[in-house]
Each structure stands twice: as C-alpha cells, then as structure tokens.
Amino acid sequence: MEKKEIRKKILEYRETIDIDQRKIWDEEIFKSLINSDLYKRSNTIFAFVSFKSEVDTHKIINHALSNGKTICVPKINSKQEGIKIYKIDNFDQLKKGYFGILEPVESCEEVDRDTLDLILMPGVAFDRHGGRVGYGAGFYDRFLSSMNKEVYKVALAYDFQVMDTVPMDQYDVRIDGVITEREIIQRD
C-alpha cells in the first residue's frame, strides 16, 4: 500500500475505536513506558502532546513532570521553521496552536535539541524495522534529520498500527522502537 492509503485506512479505523477501549490500551502503554529502563534513564524527554485518537500522552507528561523529569514539547510556527522545542512545567502552559494541537505558550523556554535524552513520537503506522508513516507534512523527519546527537526515538501506538512493512522514502528517518499496548518493539 502507498502511504496515502495507509494513512486513510489506519486513521479511519483508529477513529472508530471505542474511547473506553483506547483508555485501557493507553494505560498499558503508559505502564510499559514508565517501567522501561529507557524512561528511567532519561532526564529530558521530548513528547508529542496527543491529539484526537492518538495514544494519550497527557498522563505520561504529567507523570514525568511529577517525577522531576524535564519535559519538552513541540511547537510549529510555520512549515519553513518546522518543529521548535519548548520546556513546560505544567499543562497550563499549553494552548491550541497548529491544527488545534496543544502547544507551549510564548513564555515557555526554547530548548536546544542536543539536551534531549528520549523522543516520544506520534505517527500513523510503523513496522519492526524502524519504518514510520507520519501524517504527511514531514515535520518529524526534518526535525530528526537535524539532530546532532543520537537520541532514542520511540513511537507510541496501538498494536493495529504496526504493520509488516511500511513504505519509506529517502528523507524518512527510521525510529528505534514502538511501544504498543501489547509489546515493546525494538528495531531489528
């Protein structure tokens, strides 16, 4: 399947999942992440702020903040500028921004990408080889390709979002793993 078909199929299906079912799956993903060595070793975590039917990151962000971890979230001012990284101390520092997604307010501190220890990624579909199909705008691929240091990149997704293989283009950046409600997948 082409990326466009995969996006349509997966997103349509994800929207049909009962909210109570998603909450059960979100809790499993939350527990897997916070109990992982990956999370425990990380001091500065970059996390997407979940939107609509994405895996819930609000609980993860609040938990990490209460554990004294530094939490950074993305902000998109324009397609040209791409993703900027801002540190937040609480959810009150977020307001609706690009596409209605919660983003940090202007008073938040911009952070250098080289301080990140872990990146929690959104996306539509993934495979066991680090393949990722995003939403189509290329924001994360440009962001990841501009990283100076190697940072572990893990997607948070539901099991049905993991496919045998997903199409990858030359500019697509492979991720290191995926956490679903059933397993932690590390790129082979």
XYZ file of N, CA and C in Angstrom:
564
model
N 0.832 -1.198 0.000
C 0.000 0.000 0.000
C 0.870 1.252 0.000
N 0.353 2.289 -0.598
C 1.015 3.592 -0.585
C 0.761 4.266 0.762
N 1.600 5.248 1.093
C 1.449 5.962 2.368
C 0.059 6.583 2.510
N -0.427 7.161 1.422
C -1.741 7.824 1.463
C -2.845 6.828 1.833
N -2.792 5.645 1.251
C -3.787 4.600 1.552
C -3.669 4.142 3.006
N -2.423 3.963 3.454
C -2.178 3.527 4.835
C -2.743 4.557 5.806
N -2.454 5.843 5.552
C -2.971 6.907 6.418
C -4.494 6.843 6.501
N -5.118 6.775 5.357
C -6.584 6.770 5.306
C -7.144 5.572 6.078
N -6.621 4.397 5.806
C -7.130 3.167 6.420
C -6.927 3.171 7.936
N -5.716 3.449 8.380
C -5.382 3.402 9.812
C -6.117 4.506 10.583
N -6.108 5.726 10.051
C -6.752 6.825 10.775
C -8.260 6.637 10.864
N -8.864 6.167 9.791
C -10.307 5.894 9.843
C -10.606 4.832 10.897
N -9.788 3.783 10.923
C -10.006 2.719 11.903
C -9.769 3.229 13.323
N -8.686 3.992 13.521
C -8.350 4.491 14.856
C -9.481 5.351 15.417
N -10.125 6.120 14.558
C -11.237 6.971 14.991
C -12.450 6.152 15.439
N -12.565 4.903 14.971
C -13.735 4.085 15.326
C -13.568 3.329 16.642
N -12.344 3.299 17.184
C -12.099 2.550 18.420
C -12.823 3.247 19.584
N -13.555 2.474 20.326
C -14.301 2.968 21.478
C -13.350 3.656 22.465
N -13.750 4.805 22.983
C -12.892 5.580 23.883
C -12.510 4.784 25.135
N -13.416 3.974 25.640
C -13.093 3.160 26.828
C -12.035 2.120 26.499
N -12.097 1.564 25.297
C -11.073 0.606 24.861
C -9.720 1.303 24.730
N -9.735 2.503 24.126
C -8.487 3.262 23.976
C -7.886 3.588 25.332
N -8.725 3.901 26.326
C -8.220 4.213 27.678
C -7.516 2.996 28.282
N -8.055 1.812 28.052
C -7.413 0.576 28.545
C -6.055 0.403 27.870
N -6.034 0.565 26.555
C -4.767 0.439 25.816
C -3.772 1.523 26.232
N -4.257 2.774 26.397
C -3.389 3.880 26.828
C -2.721 3.569 28.164
N -3.480 2.959 29.069
C -2.939 2.611 30.387
C -1.827 1.573 30.256
N -1.994 0.597 29.389
C -0.955 -0.419 29.162
C 0.305 0.212 28.577
N 0.129 1.117 27.621
C 1.270 1.807 27.001
C 1.971 2.674 28.039
N 1.196 3.381 28.840
C 1.742 4.216 29.914
C 2.609 3.376 30.851
N 2.071 2.240 31.317
C 2.819 1.381 32.255
C 4.093 0.834 31.615
N 3.995 0.401 30.367
C 5.187 -0.130 29.677
C 6.270 0.934 29.573
N 5.868 2.149 29.229
C 6.853 3.223 29.079
C 7.490 3.575 30.408
N 6.686 3.894 31.428
C 7.273 4.396 32.678
C 8.059 3.328 33.440
N 7.807 2.054 33.139
C 8.572 0.981 33.774
C 9.802 0.572 32.972
N 9.985 1.191 31.816
C 11.130 0.829 30.960
C 12.408 1.515 31.437
N 13.538 0.859 31.209
C 14.838 1.469 31.518
C 15.031 2.735 30.691
N 14.513 2.711 29.496
C 14.603 3.847 28.589
C 14.054 5.113 29.268
N 12.880 5.003 29.845
C 12.251 6.126 30.543
C 13.027 6.460 31.817
N 13.358 5.440 32.588
C 14.032 5.664 33.869
C 15.384 6.361 33.694
N 16.099 6.048 32.598
C 17.418 6.646 32.347
C 17.337 8.065 31.781
N 16.179 8.457 31.292
C 16.043 9.746 30.602
C 15.697 10.863 31.577
N 16.433 11.959 31.451
C 16.150 13.141 32.268
C 15.317 14.163 31.497
N 15.621 14.326 30.208
C 14.929 15.299 29.377
C 14.198 14.560 28.269
N 12.882 14.617 28.324
C 12.036 13.870 27.392
C 11.266 14.832 26.497
N 11.344 14.589 25.207
C 10.562 15.336 24.224
C 9.344 14.487 23.895
N 8.152 15.013 24.151
C 6.923 14.248 23.948
C 5.926 15.025 23.105
N 5.330 14.341 22.149
C 4.228 14.968 21.427
C 3.049 15.094 22.392
N 2.234 16.103 22.195
C 1.034 16.280 23.008
C -0.108 15.646 22.216
N -0.656 14.565 22.740
C -1.635 13.786 21.986
C -2.855 14.611 21.596
N -3.412 14.221 20.458
C -4.495 14.946 19.819
C -5.475 13.927 19.252
N -6.751 14.170 19.448
C -7.819 13.299 18.942
C -7.600 11.856 19.375
N -7.484 10.917 18.410
C -7.431 9.481 18.742
C -6.011 8.938 18.919
N -5.011 9.814 19.031
C -3.643 9.348 19.267
C -3.532 8.733 20.665
N -2.504 7.915 20.868
C -2.207 7.385 22.194
C -2.078 8.576 23.148
N -2.719 8.481 24.295
C -2.732 9.576 25.256
C -1.341 9.811 25.846
N -0.816 11.019 25.638
C 0.465 11.375 26.259
C 0.286 12.329 27.435
N -0.924 12.815 27.654
C -1.154 13.772 28.748
C -0.776 13.151 30.098
N -1.189 11.912 30.311
C -0.868 11.229 31.573
C 0.644 11.002 31.680
N 1.280 10.649 30.578
C 2.738 10.432 30.558
C 3.461 11.725 30.912
N 3.048 12.816 30.299
C 3.684 14.115 30.544
C 3.521 14.517 32.009
N 2.310 14.407 32.533
C 2.081 14.766 33.940
C 2.878 13.884 34.890
N 2.947 12.588 34.589
C 3.715 11.665 35.425
C 5.203 12.041 35.410
N 5.732 12.290 34.239
C 7.155 12.647 34.109
C 7.460 13.948 34.849
N 6.571 14.915 34.731
C 6.771 16.181 35.456
C 6.774 15.942 36.960
N 5.870 15.087 37.442
C 5.806 14.815 38.883
C 7.023 14.014 39.355
N 7.718 13.341 38.415
C 8.948 12.604 38.729
C 10.187 13.477 38.614
N 10.002 14.755 38.348
C 11.134 15.675 38.258
C 11.872 15.632 36.932
N 11.276 15.020 35.934
C 11.919 14.986 34.612
C 11.631 16.300 33.886
N 12.527 16.675 33.009
C 12.315 17.848 32.165
C 11.502 17.397 30.963
N 10.372 18.064 30.749
C 9.508 17.713 29.624
C 9.533 18.838 28.604
N 9.789 18.440 27.369
C 9.770 19.370 26.255
C 8.698 18.915 25.270
N 8.066 19.875 24.644
C 7.016 19.577 23.677
C 7.249 20.389 22.407
N 6.667 19.931 21.304
C 6.873 20.648 20.040
C 5.960 21.855 19.875
N 6.464 22.807 19.115
C 5.665 23.958 18.679
C 6.006 24.185 17.214
N 4.971 24.405 16.421
C 5.183 24.664 14.996
C 4.651 26.053 14.688
N 5.558 26.943 14.309
C 5.155 28.303 13.934
C 4.832 28.383 12.450
N 5.607 27.630 11.651
C 5.395 27.605 10.200
C 6.029 26.343 9.642
N 5.627 25.980 8.436
C 6.192 24.795 7.794
C 7.695 24.989 7.561
N 8.092 26.218 7.230
C 9.509 26.505 6.972
C 10.359 26.328 8.234
N 9.872 26.836 9.360
C 10.621 26.735 10.615
C 10.605 25.324 11.175
N 9.526 24.597 10.919
C 9.406 23.240 11.438
C 9.191 23.211 12.934
N 9.629 22.114 13.543
C 9.409 21.898 14.976
C 10.441 22.653 15.808
N 9.938 23.405 16.765
C 10.768 24.052 17.784
C 10.472 23.325 19.099
N 11.449 23.306 19.996
C 11.327 22.551 21.250
C 11.211 23.517 22.424
N 10.170 23.308 23.244
C 9.962 24.159 24.405
C 9.754 23.317 25.648
N 10.332 23.786 26.743
C 10.189 23.136 28.041
C 8.884 23.625 28.672
N 8.136 22.678 29.261
C 6.935 23.067 30.016
C 7.053 22.545 31.450
N 6.373 23.231 32.347
C 6.341 22.820 33.757
C 4.979 22.256 34.147
N 3.951 22.546 33.327
C 2.601 22.042 33.590
C 1.722 22.250 32.356
N 0.540 21.658 32.386
C -0.380 21.744 31.250
C -0.976 23.132 31.057
N -0.917 23.978 32.096
C -1.433 25.340 31.960
C -0.605 26.140 30.957
N 0.589 25.653 30.647
C 1.456 26.352 29.705
C 1.192 25.934 28.255
N 0.108 25.222 28.015
C -0.241 24.791 26.664
C -1.528 25.465 26.209
N -1.569 25.816 24.930
C -2.791 26.370 24.320
C -2.898 25.812 22.904
N -4.092 25.882 22.331
C -4.288 25.358 20.975
C -3.459 26.151 19.978
N -2.748 25.395 19.123
C -1.906 26.016 18.104
C -2.173 25.389 16.746
N -1.100 25.037 16.056
C -1.145 24.464 14.706
C -2.128 23.292 14.661
N -3.099 23.345 13.763
C -4.126 22.306 13.592
C -4.957 22.063 14.852
N -4.935 22.990 15.816
C -5.699 22.801 17.047
C -5.000 21.938 18.081
N -3.738 21.589 17.827
C -2.954 20.767 18.755
C -2.416 21.662 19.871
N -2.429 21.155 21.112
C -1.899 21.926 22.233
C -0.398 22.152 22.061
N 0.009 23.421 22.197
C 1.407 23.822 22.066
C 1.786 24.740 23.218
N 3.091 24.881 23.478
C 3.522 25.760 24.570
C 3.226 27.234 24.273
N 2.918 27.979 25.327
C 2.700 29.418 25.191
C 4.056 30.113 24.974
N 3.992 31.351 24.516
C 5.212 32.093 24.156
C 6.199 32.255 25.311
N 5.697 32.271 26.547
C 6.591 32.493 27.689
C 7.451 31.275 28.033
N 7.184 30.131 27.405
C 7.980 28.924 27.676
C 9.383 29.078 27.079
N 10.317 28.392 27.714
C 11.725 28.464 27.316
C 12.009 27.514 26.152
N 12.617 28.062 25.079
C 13.032 27.209 23.968
C 14.270 26.431 24.400
N 14.341 25.164 24.001
C 15.401 24.266 24.451
C 16.193 23.763 23.246
N 17.488 23.573 23.458
C 18.354 23.038 22.413
C 18.092 21.541 22.245
N 17.975 21.096 21.027
C 17.664 19.689 20.748
C 18.743 18.735 21.258
N 19.956 19.217 21.464
C 21.040 18.348 21.934
C 20.909 17.990 23.417
N 19.943 18.594 24.119
C 19.747 18.263 25.537
C 18.788 17.080 25.718
N 18.140 16.652 24.638
C 17.131 15.594 24.739
C 17.761 14.221 24.966
N 17.105 13.416 25.814
C 17.535 12.040 26.078
C 16.616 11.019 25.413
N 15.361 11.396 25.188
C 14.362 10.481 24.659
C 13.330 11.283 23.881
N 12.918 10.743 22.732
C 11.882 11.382 21.920
C 10.705 10.416 21.802
N 9.528 10.874 22.225
C 8.289 10.105 22.076
C 7.577 10.625 20.838
N 7.413 9.734 19.866
C 6.944 10.104 18.530
C 5.484 9.754 18.288
N 4.787 10.617 17.554
C 3.465 10.250 17.063
C 3.624 9.606 15.684
N 2.547 9.178 15.115
C 2.575 8.656 13.755
C 1.315 7.877 13.460
N 1.224 7.414 12.230
C 0.041 6.690 11.770
C 0.299 5.191 11.735
N 1.436 4.799 11.153
C 1.756 3.369 11.017
C 3.255 3.157 11.175
N 3.611 1.960 11.624
C 5.009 1.644 11.935
C 5.299 0.205 11.546
N 6.595 -0.118 11.453
C 6.967 -1.525 11.292
C 8.085 -1.855 12.277
N 8.506 -3.110 12.281
C 9.519 -3.574 13.244
C 10.946 -3.221 12.836
N 11.079 -2.533 11.717
C 12.410 -2.186 11.196
C 12.687 -0.691 11.319
N 11.868 -0.001 12.117
C 12.070 1.434 12.303
C 11.312 2.287 11.307
N 10.529 1.648 10.457
C 9.749 2.403 9.481
C 8.598 3.128 10.158
N 8.306 4.316 9.658
C 7.241 5.139 10.225
C 6.532 5.896 9.119
N 5.213 5.859 9.157
C 4.398 6.704 8.293
C 3.776 7.750 9.198
N 4.137 9.001 8.954
C 3.595 10.092 9.750
C 2.308 10.614 9.132
N 2.011 11.857 9.432
C 0.768 12.451 8.943
C 0.924 13.103 7.572
N 2.143 13.137 7.048
C 2.348 13.591 5.673
C 2.989 14.951 5.500
N 3.187 15.688 6.581
C 3.765 17.031 6.449
C 5.292 17.017 6.541
N 5.879 15.927 7.018
C 7.336 15.815 7.089
C 7.987 16.535 8.259
N 7.199 17.041 9.206
C 7.776 17.801 10.320
C 8.779 16.975 11.126
N 8.412 15.746 11.484
C 9.303 14.944 12.325
C 10.525 14.460 11.565
N 10.387 14.146 10.283
C 11.565 13.724 9.514
C 12.584 14.857 9.423
N 12.126 16.069 9.166
C 13.054 17.211 9.111
C 13.669 17.464 10.487
N 12.847 17.373 11.528
C 13.319 17.581 12.896
C 14.393 16.543 13.257
N 14.110 15.271 13.003
C 15.041 14.200 13.367
C 16.323 14.246 12.543
N 16.215 14.612 11.274
C 17.418 14.651 10.428
C 18.340 15.803 10.817
N 17.825 16.776 11.583
C 18.660 17.902 12.003
C 19.279 17.696 13.387
N 19.044 16.524 13.989
C 19.609 16.237 15.315
C 21.122 16.051 15.201
N 21.855 16.620 16.139
C 23.312 16.465 16.150
C 23.762 15.222 16.896
N 22.957 14.797 17.864
C 23.352 13.613 18.628
C 22.324 12.507 18.440
N 22.737 11.308 18.729
C 21.852 10.154 18.616
C 20.951 10.097 19.847
N 19.656 10.245 19.631
C 18.670 10.205 20.706
C 17.706 9.073 20.389
N 17.348 8.289 21.390
C 16.429 7.172 21.180
C 15.047 7.723 20.834
N 14.507 7.232 19.724
C 13.227 7.688 19.207
C 12.240 6.536 19.281
N 11.206 6.683 20.109
C 10.221 5.616 20.259
C 8.826 6.163 19.968
N 8.084 5.405 19.173
C 6.711 5.783 18.862
C 5.777 5.152 19.883
N 4.685 5.835 20.150
C 3.623 5.298 20.993
C 2.443 5.051 20.064
N 2.001 3.795 19.987
C 0.966 3.445 19.018
C 0.159 2.254 19.509
N -0.992 2.081 18.910
C -1.796 0.892 19.187
C -1.303 -0.244 18.308
N -1.489 -1.454 18.784
C -0.982 -2.641 18.100
C -1.398 -2.701 16.624
N -2.621 -2.300 16.305
C -3.087 -2.382 14.913
C -2.359 -1.397 13.991
N -1.604 -0.453 14.565
C -0.840 0.499 13.758
C 0.513 -0.067 13.320
N 0.877 -1.232 13.840
C 2.148 -1.861 13.466
C 1.889 -2.841 12.325
N 2.597 -2.616 11.216
C 2.430 -3.433 10.015
C 3.714 -4.226 9.761
N 3.660 -5.172 8.841
C 4.865 -5.932 8.484
C 5.944 -4.999 7.945
N 5.565 -4.159 7.001
C 6.483 -3.140 6.483
C 5.661 -1.921 6.081
N 6.285 -0.765 6.191
C 5.666 0.464 5.705
C 6.601 1.073 4.661
N 6.055 1.764 3.662
C 6.907 2.374 2.644
C 7.756 3.496 3.243
N 9.010 3.533 2.823
C 9.932 4.568 3.302
C 10.524 5.287 2.097
N 10.573 6.613 2.173
C 11.194 7.419 1.136
C 12.599 7.792 1.584
N 13.374 8.395 0.685
C 14.776 8.687 1.001
C 14.938 9.652 2.174
N 13.971 10.529 2.419
C 14.107 11.510 3.507
C 13.486 11.034 4.815
N 12.852 9.882 4.806
C 12.233 9.357 6.020
C 13.302 8.877 6.990
N 13.146 9.239 8.259
C 14.097 8.855 9.301
C 13.530 7.664 10.067
N 14.340 6.629 10.218
C 13.906 5.440 10.964
C 13.899 5.746 12.460
N 12.937 5.134 13.158
C 12.873 5.275 14.610
C 13.475 4.030 15.254
N 13.654 4.065 16.569
C 14.330 2.971 17.266
C 13.398 1.938 17.859
N 12.136 2.315 18.050
C 11.206 1.367 18.644
C 9.786 1.879 18.670
N 8.887 0.970 19.067
C 7.462 1.297 19.194
C 6.961 0.638 20.476
N 6.173 1.384 21.241
C 5.512 0.804 22.416
C 4.022 0.747 22.116
N 3.475 -0.465 22.170
C 2.035 -0.648 21.984
C 1.454 -1.196 23.280
N 0.154 -1.423 23.276
C -0.477 -1.996 24.462
C -0.091 -3.462 24.668
N 0.515 -4.081 23.651
C 0.881 -5.494 23.743
C 2.370 -5.759 23.933
N 3.216 -4.837 23.448
C 4.655 -5.122 23.462
C 5.494 -3.867 23.280
N 6.772 -4.033 23.593
C 7.777 -3.027 23.283
C 8.592 -3.602 22.139
N 8.555 -2.927 21.010
C 9.267 -3.377 19.809
C 10.539 -2.569 19.677
N 11.667 -3.257 19.560
C 12.923 -2.572 19.314
C 13.340 -2.873 17.878
N 13.796 -1.848 17.192
C 14.176 -2.000 15.785
C 15.220 -3.090 15.633
N 15.004 -3.973 14.660
C 15.995 -5.025 14.410
C 17.060 -4.587 13.440
